[in-house]
GROMACS .gro file of C-alpha atoms in nm:
model
  115
    1MET     CA    1  -1.416   1.319  -2.361
    2SER     CA    2  -1.232   1.110  -2.667
    3GLU     CA    3  -0.943   0.930  -2.680
    4SER     CA    4  -0.737   1.141  -2.920
    5ARG     CA    5  -0.832   1.386  -2.697
    6ARG     CA    6  -0.696   1.193  -2.344
    7GLN     CA    7  -0.390   1.133  -2.494
    8LEU     CA    8  -0.330   1.467  -2.629
    9LEU     CA    9  -0.381   1.561  -2.309
   10SER     CA   10  -0.137   1.336  -2.116
   11ILE     CA   11   0.149   1.422  -2.356
   12GLY     CA   12   0.103   1.744  -2.234
   13VAL     CA   13   0.052   1.649  -1.892
   14PHE     CA   14   0.391   1.482  -1.933
   15PHE     CA   15   0.601   1.797  -2.042
   16ILE     CA   16   0.429   1.999  -1.763
   17VAL     CA   17   0.526   1.732  -1.527
   18ALA     CA   18   0.896   1.717  -1.702
   19VAL     CA   19   0.937   2.072  -1.650
   20VAL     CA   20   0.832   2.057  -1.291
   21ALA     CA   21   1.070   1.788  -1.161
   22ILE     CA   22   1.344   2.008  -1.347
   23LEU     CA   23   1.245   2.308  -1.173
   24LEU     CA   24   1.241   2.072  -0.830
   25TYR     CA   25   1.579   1.973  -0.972
   26ALA     CA   26   1.716   2.403  -0.983
   27ALA     CA   27   1.576   2.491  -0.666
   28LYS     CA   28   1.773   2.206  -0.503
   29VAL     CA   29   1.434   2.044  -0.403
   30ILE     CA   30   1.522   1.711  -0.524
   31GLY     CA   31   1.932   1.620  -0.477
   32GLY     CA   32   2.082   1.457  -0.771
   33TRP     CA   33   2.015   1.518  -1.136
   34LEU     CA   34   1.889   1.153  -1.164
   35ASN     CA   35   1.633   1.205  -0.947
   36ILE     CA   36   1.459   1.376  -1.208
   37PHE     CA   37   1.335   1.067  -1.343
   38PRO     CA   38   1.188   0.944  -1.053
   39THR     CA   39   1.008   1.225  -0.970
   40ILE     CA   40   0.880   1.195  -1.365
   41LEU     CA   41   0.719   0.897  -1.280
   42LEU     CA   42   0.586   1.033  -0.910
   43LEU     CA   43   0.423   1.290  -1.058
   44PHE     CA   44   0.288   1.113  -1.366
   45GLY     CA   45   0.120   0.876  -1.151
   46VAL     CA   46  -0.077   1.160  -0.982
   47TRP     CA   47  -0.191   1.226  -1.342
   48LEU     CA   48  -0.278   0.881  -1.422
   49LEU     CA   49  -0.472   0.919  -1.088
   50ALA     CA   50  -0.672   1.214  -1.192
   51LEU     CA   51  -0.692   1.043  -1.529
   52GLY     CA   52  -0.852   0.704  -1.374
   53ALA     CA   53  -1.153   0.937  -1.186
   54MET     CA   54  -1.225   1.113  -1.499
   55ARG     CA   55  -1.262   0.749  -1.703
   56ALA     CA   56  -1.506   0.675  -1.429
   57GLN     CA   57  -1.724   0.883  -1.508
   58LYS     CA   58  -1.807   0.764  -1.843
   59SER     CA   59  -1.635   0.471  -2.013
   60GLN     CA   60  -1.701   0.292  -2.344
   61LYS     CA   61  -1.716   0.007  -2.433
   62TYR     CA   62  -1.332  -0.145  -2.529
   63GLU     CA   63  -1.166   0.082  -2.294
   64GLN     CA   64  -0.927   0.063  -2.010
   65THR     CA   65  -1.138   0.030  -1.661
   66ALA     CA   66  -1.068   0.341  -1.443
   67PHE     CA   67  -0.985   0.087  -1.208
   68GLY     CA   68  -0.659   0.017  -1.474
   69THR     CA   69  -0.601   0.351  -1.452
   70ILE     CA   70  -0.582   0.420  -1.125
   71GLU     CA   71  -0.394   0.077  -1.063
   72MET     CA   72  -0.154   0.192  -1.314
   73GLY     CA   73  -0.106   0.523  -1.141
   74VAL     CA   74  -0.053   0.428  -0.815
   75LEU     CA   75   0.236   0.158  -0.955
   76LEU     CA   76   0.394   0.434  -1.085
   77MET     CA   77   0.396   0.672  -0.779
   78ALA     CA   78   0.514   0.362  -0.621
   79LEU     CA   79   0.791   0.289  -0.841
   80GLY     CA   80   0.914   0.633  -0.832
   81GLY     CA   81   0.846   0.713  -0.456
   82ALA     CA   82   1.078   0.391  -0.408
   83TRP     CA   83   1.346   0.477  -0.676
   84LEU     CA   84   1.400   0.817  -0.471
   85LEU     CA   85   1.387   0.604  -0.161
   86PHE     CA   86   1.650   0.397  -0.281
   87SER     CA   87   1.919   0.663  -0.213
   88VAL     CA   88   1.829   0.671   0.163
   89ASN     CA   89   1.765   0.311   0.226
   90TRP     CA   90   1.741  -0.005  -0.015
   91LEU     CA   91   1.508  -0.152   0.239
   92TYR     CA   92   1.241   0.100   0.254
   93SER     CA   93   1.229   0.060  -0.144
   94LEU     CA   94   1.144  -0.263  -0.122
   95ALA     CA   95   0.894  -0.216   0.171
   96LEU     CA   96   0.721   0.056  -0.051
   97LEU     CA   97   0.672  -0.168  -0.344
   98LEU     CA   98   0.567  -0.478  -0.173
   99LEU     CA   99   0.288  -0.270   0.021
  100VAL     CA  100   0.181  -0.095  -0.270
  101LEU     CA  101   0.149  -0.436  -0.460
  102GLY     CA  102  -0.017  -0.636  -0.188
  103ALA     CA  103  -0.285  -0.329  -0.132
  104ILE     CA  104  -0.337  -0.329  -0.508
  105ALA     CA  105  -0.410  -0.705  -0.480
  106ILE     CA  106  -0.635  -0.680  -0.235
  107VAL     CA  107  -0.818  -0.419  -0.372
  108ALA     CA  108  -0.849  -0.617  -0.676
  109ALA     CA  109  -0.970  -0.938  -0.465
  110LEU     CA  110  -1.254  -0.728  -0.288
  111ARG     CA  111  -1.405  -0.559  -0.594
  112ARG     CA  112  -1.456  -0.888  -0.814
  113LYS     CA  113  -1.787  -0.995  -0.782
  114SER     CA  114  -1.833  -1.351  -0.647
  115PRO     CA  115  -2.021  -1.629  -0.885
   0.00000   0.00000   0.00000
């Protein structure tokens, strides 16, 4: 799939994710209208995971790696989840962010090839 098609697909997915977040608010699944934004981040992070899986099958020379796309998806999911958890307790938000950053650092260190 070409990069322009992926970008167009991502724009379409973003609009669908925004609609889903608004519908979740309307159905009172998420409380407060300000929780729409972290829900969008969380759901779009899931999309980036799927996009990273698609990139893993075929990548071009100067394209971002599948690992980088998956890493960005995990970070977006963690940021959205931490923002949602902030209303419960800020320590949960901090713990989630530190856990995800630590896990990404470990995976990045283990996947590097030694010289």
